[in-house]
């Protein structure tokens, strides 16, 4: 009886044990089995976000695992390299990983990738005008001679028969500038009145009605414009020195060059000229301020003051590669980055048509240190 | 000899002048800027398979909508684009976009595909959107990402993309992929039917959480967005309920309390502060959710209500009529008593601490007008953002940039609607809801 009882208990324990194991196994494999019905549950979706390079790697591995060809996207070598070169700007490391994954043949890719940066134009047109390269300057002048149009001259579009008047002044809305300049520096009222006089002259030009064909033509012109300046290039200072100065002074310049142990470039040979007047500085300040857009700045970024140093070409254009932040205070790294990006954008957007600066004083403004202090822009 | 000496002096004189002129950059300080929407180009996203053509169009449209509604960006219409994006991987012709003054460009491509680490219920796989944000004038890519989810979640994907773009252009987190809990109202003013409801920040995907049988008020999200607390008259008197948003089940927070209302989660989500009525006296109490332990924060004959935590959890701002009119007070937890911070004319109520901790939004009644305003946490720099017959109950966006509130129209039929406004006082927008809406509460950013 006892033995029977013991056997029975053992059997019961075994059955119970197996039963528990099966239930636990089922729960582990298929999730909780005693949970309430999900019908009433709120559907909260999961949206995942990864960098493109990470995503490409994931996809590649997946496709490799399942041995399926890439069918959704045509990934020829050109496209891969294009993508790769763009990704460089975002995350170089990731791109290198991707590169390893997809085994791009660099040689093939390098030779087959078309140059997107104005392939039709000579190389020098794409280079940033530095004022130091004689060849570049010559090409730039040629371009300027070909494309620059004196104020008021009528052009005929090759595609459509309508006339346009090209305003060669970089900033047609100077009236606003003056108003802002007044707000900025009330101490310079006499100088500002001078500006107003100039503006009054500008305003005397009859207004022109801008029609869609003209806008289209201007857009077309802009889109096909060369990458460098079409403004008249600054006075060739080397030439003028050679022509008007005695040989002895030229020799002195050469001695200065040997002392400074640097190659003397055309701009450096230029006389510095008188310093910029307050009006000229205000004009520049207003010109950049007009593109310094506070709207998209975070409140934290509005607390950051950034100081930016950049070079200007003789034609009055900021050299984008030279723009760098030299100082900042008032915020964390991300806010500082946004403040810098916004300031940089202001310089580039408003500088794309050149700043109106006196050419004879190029040496005074060839390097500019610009402080962006958003003290007046903050949301209180 | 004299000649060399002369030369030496000339060099001595010229060189410093030259160095001065050349080496010292022109210094310009700029303090004035402009406040204009940033022009962006968002061409229609490409569809890499035919099945997602419509979705691709909808996603790019919604991203544009999100960004435009902020008032910070202006989307350049497609017909003004000079060049078209036909290949997601092709290099950009920056000059074409500069010509139309686009300062940023978002290109995207949409497909459906199976992914290694993500199972989607749709047999075709997950909806994947790849996108790039370009800085046109700097000629570089600011962000390049892929977002994926269930094909039905294209709205969430679009909001997520807009959040990322917003972050990279402004430096602060976005608020597009977020929810609003609110009270959906119907019927006449004196017999309103009220339901707890949930919607996307833009008014889409409205979902009702309670039926019309009980009056519900003042919903508030938990810090992780998983729960709602609100006041319900289910048992005939106001009591605080807590609802699990996953299961939609709601329970009374503390059955021992007869009358409680106006609840708010602490920033760590472990406790709730609310008004409790004891012997006809209304005071603030803090309740630990896990242990149920209650602690009284205020005492006195005045009505103290509408508490809101500072983001660090160290203080509470609330309204009290102890001075004779409703005013705002700040109470440091653990030490001291509430200190009055509102001293302007009129009465103040429904204060809410901003997520950044630097501002308090409030409702102000002055004369016959109601206003939504903000002030510093010490009560200084008060600014009124709105004015109407009745504006009330502000709630902050997750990034502290936008305030949502409700506005009631005059008259017995006057309906209420939810509005949003930028803290600069611009960009007032009505959120379109199926019925009238009140008492909005903004969730944290999802995912």
CSV table of N, CA and C in Angstrom, one decimal, chain B residues 75-171:
chain,number,residue,atom,x,y,z
B,75,UNK,N,8.2,76.7,-46.6
B,75,UNK,CA,8.5,75.7,-47.6
B,75,UNK,C,8.3,76.3,-49.0
B,76,UNK,N,9.4,76.2,-49.7
B,76,UNK,CA,9.3,76.8,-51.1
B,76,UNK,C,8.5,75.9,-52.0
B,77,UNK,N,7.5,76.4,-52.7
B,77,UNK,CA,6.6,75.5,-53.5
B,77,UNK,C,7.4,74.7,-54.5
B,78,UNK,N,6.9,73.5,-54.8
B,78,UNK,CA,7.6,72.7,-55.8
B,78,UNK,C,7.8,73.3,-57.2
B,79,UNK,N,6.8,74.1,-57.5
B,79,UNK,CA,6.9,74.7,-58.9
B,79,UNK,C,8.0,75.7,-59.0
B,80,UNK,N,8.5,76.2,-57.9
B,80,UNK,CA,9.6,77.1,-57.9
B,80,UNK,C,11.0,76.5,-58.0
B,81,UNK,N,11.0,75.1,-57.9
B,81,UNK,CA,12.3,74.4,-57.9
B,81,UNK,C,12.8,74.4,-59.3
B,82,UNK,N,14.1,74.7,-59.4
B,82,UNK,CA,14.7,74.7,-60.7
B,82,UNK,C,15.1,73.3,-61.1
B,83,UNK,N,15.8,72.6,-60.2
B,83,UNK,CA,16.1,71.2,-60.5
B,83,UNK,C,15.3,70.2,-59.7
B,84,UNK,N,15.1,69.1,-60.2
B,84,UNK,CA,14.2,68.1,-59.6
B,84,UNK,C,15.1,67.0,-59.0
B,85,UNK,N,14.7,66.4,-57.9
B,85,UNK,CA,15.3,65.3,-57.3
B,85,UNK,C,14.7,64.0,-58.0
B,86,UNK,N,15.6,63.3,-58.8
B,86,UNK,CA,15.1,62.1,-59.4
B,86,UNK,C,15.8,60.9,-58.9
B,87,UNK,N,16.9,61.1,-58.2
B,87,UNK,CA,17.7,59.9,-57.7
B,87,UNK,C,18.1,60.3,-56.3
B,88,UNK,N,17.8,59.6,-55.3
B,88,UNK,CA,18.1,59.9,-53.9
B,88,UNK,C,19.6,60.0,-53.7
B,89,UNK,N,20.3,59.2,-54.5
B,89,UNK,CA,21.8,59.1,-54.3
B,89,UNK,C,22.6,60.1,-55.1
B,90,UNK,N,21.9,60.8,-56.0
B,90,UNK,CA,22.6,61.7,-56.9
B,90,UNK,C,23.1,62.9,-56.1
B,91,UNK,N,24.2,63.4,-56.6
B,91,UNK,CA,24.7,64.6,-55.9
B,91,UNK,C,23.8,65.8,-56.2
B,92,UNK,N,23.8,66.7,-55.3
B,92,UNK,CA,22.9,67.9,-55.4
B,92,UNK,C,23.6,69.0,-56.2
B,93,UNK,N,22.8,69.6,-57.0
B,93,UNK,CA,23.3,70.8,-57.7
B,93,UNK,C,22.9,72.0,-56.8
B,94,UNK,N,23.8,72.3,-55.9
B,94,UNK,CA,23.6,73.3,-54.9
B,94,UNK,C,23.2,74.7,-55.5
B,95,UNK,N,23.8,75.0,-56.7
B,95,UNK,CA,23.6,76.3,-57.3
B,95,UNK,C,22.1,76.5,-57.6
B,96,UNK,N,21.4,75.4,-58.0
B,96,UNK,CA,20.0,75.5,-58.4
B,96,UNK,C,19.2,75.9,-57.1
B,97,UNK,N,19.6,75.4,-56.0
B,97,UNK,CA,18.8,75.6,-54.8
B,97,UNK,C,19.2,76.9,-54.2
B,98,UNK,N,20.4,77.4,-54.4
B,98,UNK,CA,20.8,78.7,-53.9
B,98,UNK,C,20.0,79.7,-54.7
B,99,UNK,N,19.8,79.5,-55.9
B,99,UNK,CA,19.2,80.5,-56.8
B,99,UNK,C,17.8,80.8,-56.3
B,100,UNK,N,17.1,79.8,-55.7
B,100,UNK,CA,15.8,80.1,-55.2
B,100,UNK,C,15.8,80.3,-53.7
B,101,UNK,N,17.0,80.6,-53.2
B,101,UNK,CA,17.2,80.9,-51.8
B,101,UNK,C,16.8,79.9,-50.8
B,102,UNK,N,16.8,78.6,-51.2
B,102,UNK,CA,16.5,77.5,-50.3
B,102,UNK,C,17.7,77.4,-49.3
B,103,UNK,N,17.5,77.5,-48.1
B,103,UNK,CA,18.6,77.4,-47.1
B,103,UNK,C,18.8,76.0,-46.6
B,104,UNK,N,17.8,75.2,-46.7
B,104,UNK,CA,17.9,73.8,-46.4
B,104,UNK,C,17.1,73.0,-47.4
B,105,UNK,N,17.5,71.8,-47.6
B,105,UNK,CA,16.7,70.9,-48.5
B,105,UNK,C,16.6,69.6,-47.9
B,106,UNK,N,15.4,69.0,-48.0
B,106,UNK,CA,15.2,67.6,-47.5
B,106,UNK,C,14.8,66.8,-48.7
B,107,UNK,N,15.6,65.8,-49.0
B,107,UNK,CA,15.3,64.8,-50.0
B,107,UNK,C,15.0,63.5,-49.3
B,108,UNK,N,14.1,62.7,-49.9
B,108,UNK,CA,13.8,61.4,-49.3
B,108,UNK,C,13.4,60.4,-50.3
B,109,UNK,N,13.5,59.2,-49.9
B,109,UNK,CA,13.0,58.0,-50.7
B,109,UNK,C,12.3,57.0,-49.8
B,110,UNK,N,11.3,56.5,-50.3
B,110,UNK,CA,10.4,55.6,-49.5
B,110,UNK,C,10.3,54.2,-50.2
B,111,UNK,N,10.4,53.2,-49.4
B,111,UNK,CA,10.2,51.8,-49.9
B,111,UNK,C,9.6,50.9,-48.9
B,112,UNK,N,9.2,49.7,-49.3
B,112,UNK,CA,8.8,48.7,-48.3
B,112,UNK,C,9.8,47.5,-48.5
B,113,UNK,N,10.4,47.1,-47.4
B,113,UNK,CA,11.3,46.0,-47.5
B,113,UNK,C,11.4,45.3,-46.2
B,114,UNK,N,12.0,44.1,-46.2
B,114,UNK,CA,12.2,43.3,-45.0
B,114,UNK,C,13.5,43.7,-44.4
B,115,UNK,N,13.5,43.8,-43.1
B,115,UNK,CA,14.7,44.2,-42.4
B,115,UNK,C,15.2,43.1,-41.5
B,116,UNK,N,16.5,43.1,-41.2
B,116,UNK,CA,17.1,42.0,-40.4
B,116,UNK,C,16.6,42.1,-39.0
B,117,UNK,N,16.7,43.3,-38.4
B,117,UNK,CA,16.5,43.3,-36.9
B,117,UNK,C,15.1,43.9,-36.6
B,118,UNK,N,14.2,43.9,-37.5
B,118,UNK,CA,12.9,44.4,-37.2
B,118,UNK,C,11.8,43.7,-38.0
B,119,UNK,N,10.9,43.1,-37.2
B,119,UNK,CA,9.8,42.4,-37.9
B,119,UNK,C,8.6,43.3,-38.0
B,120,UNK,N,8.1,43.4,-39.1
B,120,UNK,CA,6.9,44.2,-39.3
B,120,UNK,C,5.7,43.2,-39.7
B,121,UNK,N,4.5,43.6,-39.2
B,121,UNK,CA,3.4,42.7,-39.5
B,121,UNK,C,3.0,42.6,-40.9
B,122,UNK,N,3.2,43.6,-41.7
B,122,UNK,CA,2.9,43.6,-43.1
B,122,UNK,C,3.8,42.5,-43.8
B,123,UNK,N,3.2,41.6,-44.6
B,123,UNK,CA,4.0,40.6,-45.2
B,123,UNK,C,5.1,41.2,-46.2
B,124,UNK,N,4.9,42.4,-46.6
B,124,UNK,CA,5.8,43.0,-47.6
B,124,UNK,C,7.1,43.5,-46.8
B,125,UNK,N,6.9,43.7,-45.5
B,125,UNK,CA,8.0,44.2,-44.7
B,125,UNK,C,7.7,45.5,-44.0
B,126,UNK,N,8.7,46.3,-43.7
B,126,UNK,CA,8.5,47.5,-43.0
B,126,UNK,C,8.5,48.7,-44.1
B,127,UNK,N,7.9,49.7,-43.7
B,127,UNK,CA,8.0,51.0,-44.5
B,127,UNK,C,9.3,51.7,-44.1
B,128,UNK,N,10.1,51.9,-45.0
B,128,UNK,CA,11.4,52.5,-44.8
B,128,UNK,C,11.5,53.9,-45.5
B,129,UNK,N,11.8,54.9,-44.8
B,129,UNK,CA,12.0,56.2,-45.4
B,129,UNK,C,13.4,56.7,-45.1
B,130,UNK,N,14.2,56.9,-46.2
B,130,UNK,CA,15.5,57.4,-46.1
B,130,UNK,C,15.5,58.9,-46.5
B,131,UNK,N,16.2,59.7,-45.7
B,131,UNK,CA,16.1,61.1,-46.0
B,131,UNK,C,17.5,61.8,-45.7
B,132,UNK,N,17.7,62.9,-46.4
B,132,UNK,CA,18.9,63.7,-46.1
B,132,UNK,C,18.5,65.2,-46.0
B,133,UNK,N,19.1,65.8,-45.0
B,133,UNK,CA,18.9,67.2,-44.8
B,133,UNK,C,20.2,68.0,-45.3
B,134,UNK,N,20.1,68.8,-46.3
B,134,UNK,CA,21.3,69.5,-46.8
B,134,UNK,C,21.3,71.0,-46.3
B,135,UNK,N,22.4,71.5,-46.0
B,135,UNK,CA,22.6,72.9,-45.8
B,135,UNK,C,23.1,73.4,-47.1
B,136,UNK,N,22.3,74.2,-47.8
B,136,UNK,CA,22.5,74.6,-49.2
B,136,UNK,C,23.7,75.5,-49.3
B,137,UNK,N,23.8,76.5,-48.4
B,137,UNK,CA,24.9,77.5,-48.6
B,137,UNK,C,26.2,77.0,-48.0
B,138,UNK,N,26.2,76.1,-47.1
B,138,UNK,CA,27.4,75.5,-46.6
B,138,UNK,C,27.8,74.3,-47.5
B,139,UNK,N,26.9,73.8,-48.3
B,139,UNK,CA,27.1,72.7,-49.2
B,139,UNK,C,27.5,71.4,-48.5
B,140,UNK,N,26.8,71.1,-47.5
B,140,UNK,CA,27.1,69.8,-46.9
B,140,UNK,C,25.8,69.2,-46.4
B,141,UNK,N,25.9,67.9,-45.9
B,141,UNK,CA,24.7,67.2,-45.4
B,141,UNK,C,24.7,67.3,-43.9
B,142,UNK,N,23.6,67.8,-43.4
B,142,UNK,CA,23.5,67.9,-41.9
B,142,UNK,C,23.0,66.6,-41.3
B,143,UNK,N,22.1,65.9,-41.9
B,143,UNK,CA,21.6,64.7,-41.3
B,143,UNK,C,21.2,63.8,-42.4
B,144,UNK,N,21.6,62.5,-42.3
B,144,UNK,CA,21.2,61.5,-43.3
B,144,UNK,C,20.7,60.2,-42.5
B,145,UNK,N,19.5,59.9,-42.6
B,145,UNK,CA,19.0,58.8,-41.7
B,145,UNK,C,17.9,58.0,-42.4
B,146,UNK,N,17.6,56.9,-41.8
B,146,UNK,CA,16.6,56.0,-42.3
B,146,UNK,C,15.6,55.8,-41.1
B,147,UNK,N,14.3,55.9,-41.4
B,147,UNK,CA,13.3,55.6,-40.4
B,147,UNK,C,12.4,54.5,-40.9
B,148,UNK,N,12.1,53.6,-40.0
B,148,UNK,CA,11.2,52.5,-40.4
B,148,UNK,C,10.2,52.1,-39.3
B,149,UNK,N,9.1,51.6,-39.8
B,149,UNK,CA,8.0,51.2,-38.9
B,149,UNK,C,7.0,50.4,-39.7
B,150,UNK,N,5.9,50.1,-39.1
B,150,UNK,CA,4.8,49.5,-39.8
B,150,UNK,C,4.3,50.4,-40.9
B,151,UNK,N,3.9,49.8,-42.1
B,151,UNK,CA,3.4,50.7,-43.1
B,151,UNK,C,2.3,51.6,-42.7
B,152,UNK,N,1.5,51.2,-41.8
B,152,UNK,CA,0.4,52.0,-41.3
B,152,UNK,C,0.8,53.2,-40.5
B,153,UNK,N,2.0,53.2,-40.1
B,153,UNK,CA,2.5,54.3,-39.2
B,153,UNK,C,3.2,55.4,-39.9
B,154,UNK,N,2.8,55.6,-41.1
B,154,UNK,CA,3.5,56.6,-41.9
B,154,UNK,C,3.5,58.0,-41.3
B,155,UNK,N,2.4,58.3,-40.6
B,155,UNK,CA,2.3,59.6,-39.9
B,155,UNK,C,3.4,59.7,-38.8
B,156,UNK,N,3.6,58.7,-38.1
B,156,UNK,CA,4.6,58.7,-37.0
B,156,UNK,C,6.0,58.9,-37.6
B,157,UNK,N,6.2,58.2,-38.8
B,157,UNK,CA,7.5,58.3,-39.5
B,157,UNK,C,7.7,59.7,-39.9
B,158,UNK,N,6.7,60.3,-40.5
B,158,UNK,CA,6.8,61.7,-41.0
B,158,UNK,C,7.1,62.6,-39.8
B,159,UNK,N,6.4,62.4,-38.7
B,159,UNK,CA,6.6,63.3,-37.5
B,159,UNK,C,8.1,63.1,-37.0
B,160,UNK,N,8.5,61.9,-37.0
B,160,UNK,CA,9.9,61.6,-36.5
B,160,UNK,C,10.9,62.3,-37.4
B,161,UNK,N,10.7,62.3,-38.7
B,161,UNK,CA,11.6,63.0,-39.6
B,161,UNK,C,11.6,64.5,-39.3
B,162,UNK,N,10.4,65.0,-39.2
B,162,UNK,CA,10.3,66.4,-38.9
B,162,UNK,C,11.0,66.8,-37.6
B,163,UNK,N,10.9,65.9,-36.6
B,163,UNK,CA,11.5,66.2,-35.3
B,163,UNK,C,13.1,66.3,-35.5
B,164,UNK,N,13.6,65.3,-36.3
B,164,UNK,CA,15.0,65.3,-36.5
B,164,UNK,C,15.5,66.5,-37.3
B,165,UNK,N,14.7,66.9,-38.3
B,165,UNK,CA,15.1,68.1,-39.0
B,165,UNK,C,15.0,69.4,-38.2
B,166,UNK,N,14.0,69.4,-37.4
B,166,UNK,CA,13.8,70.6,-36.5
B,166,UNK,C,15.0,70.6,-35.5
B,167,UNK,N,15.4,69.5,-35.0
B,167,UNK,CA,16.5,69.5,-34.1
B,167,UNK,C,17.8,70.0,-34.7
B,168,UNK,N,18.0,69.5,-35.9
B,168,UNK,CA,19.3,69.9,-36.6
B,168,UNK,C,19.3,71.4,-37.0
B,169,UNK,N,18.1,71.9,-37.2
B,169,UNK,CA,18.1,73.3,-37.7
B,169,UNK,C,17.9,74.3,-36.5
B,170,UNK,N,17.4,73.9,-35.4
B,170,UNK,CA,17.1,74.9,-34.3
B,170,UNK,C,18.0,74.6,-33.1
B,171,UNK,N,18.4,73.3,-33.0
B,171,UNK,CA,19.2,73.0,-31.8
B,171,UNK,C,18.4,72.5,-30.6
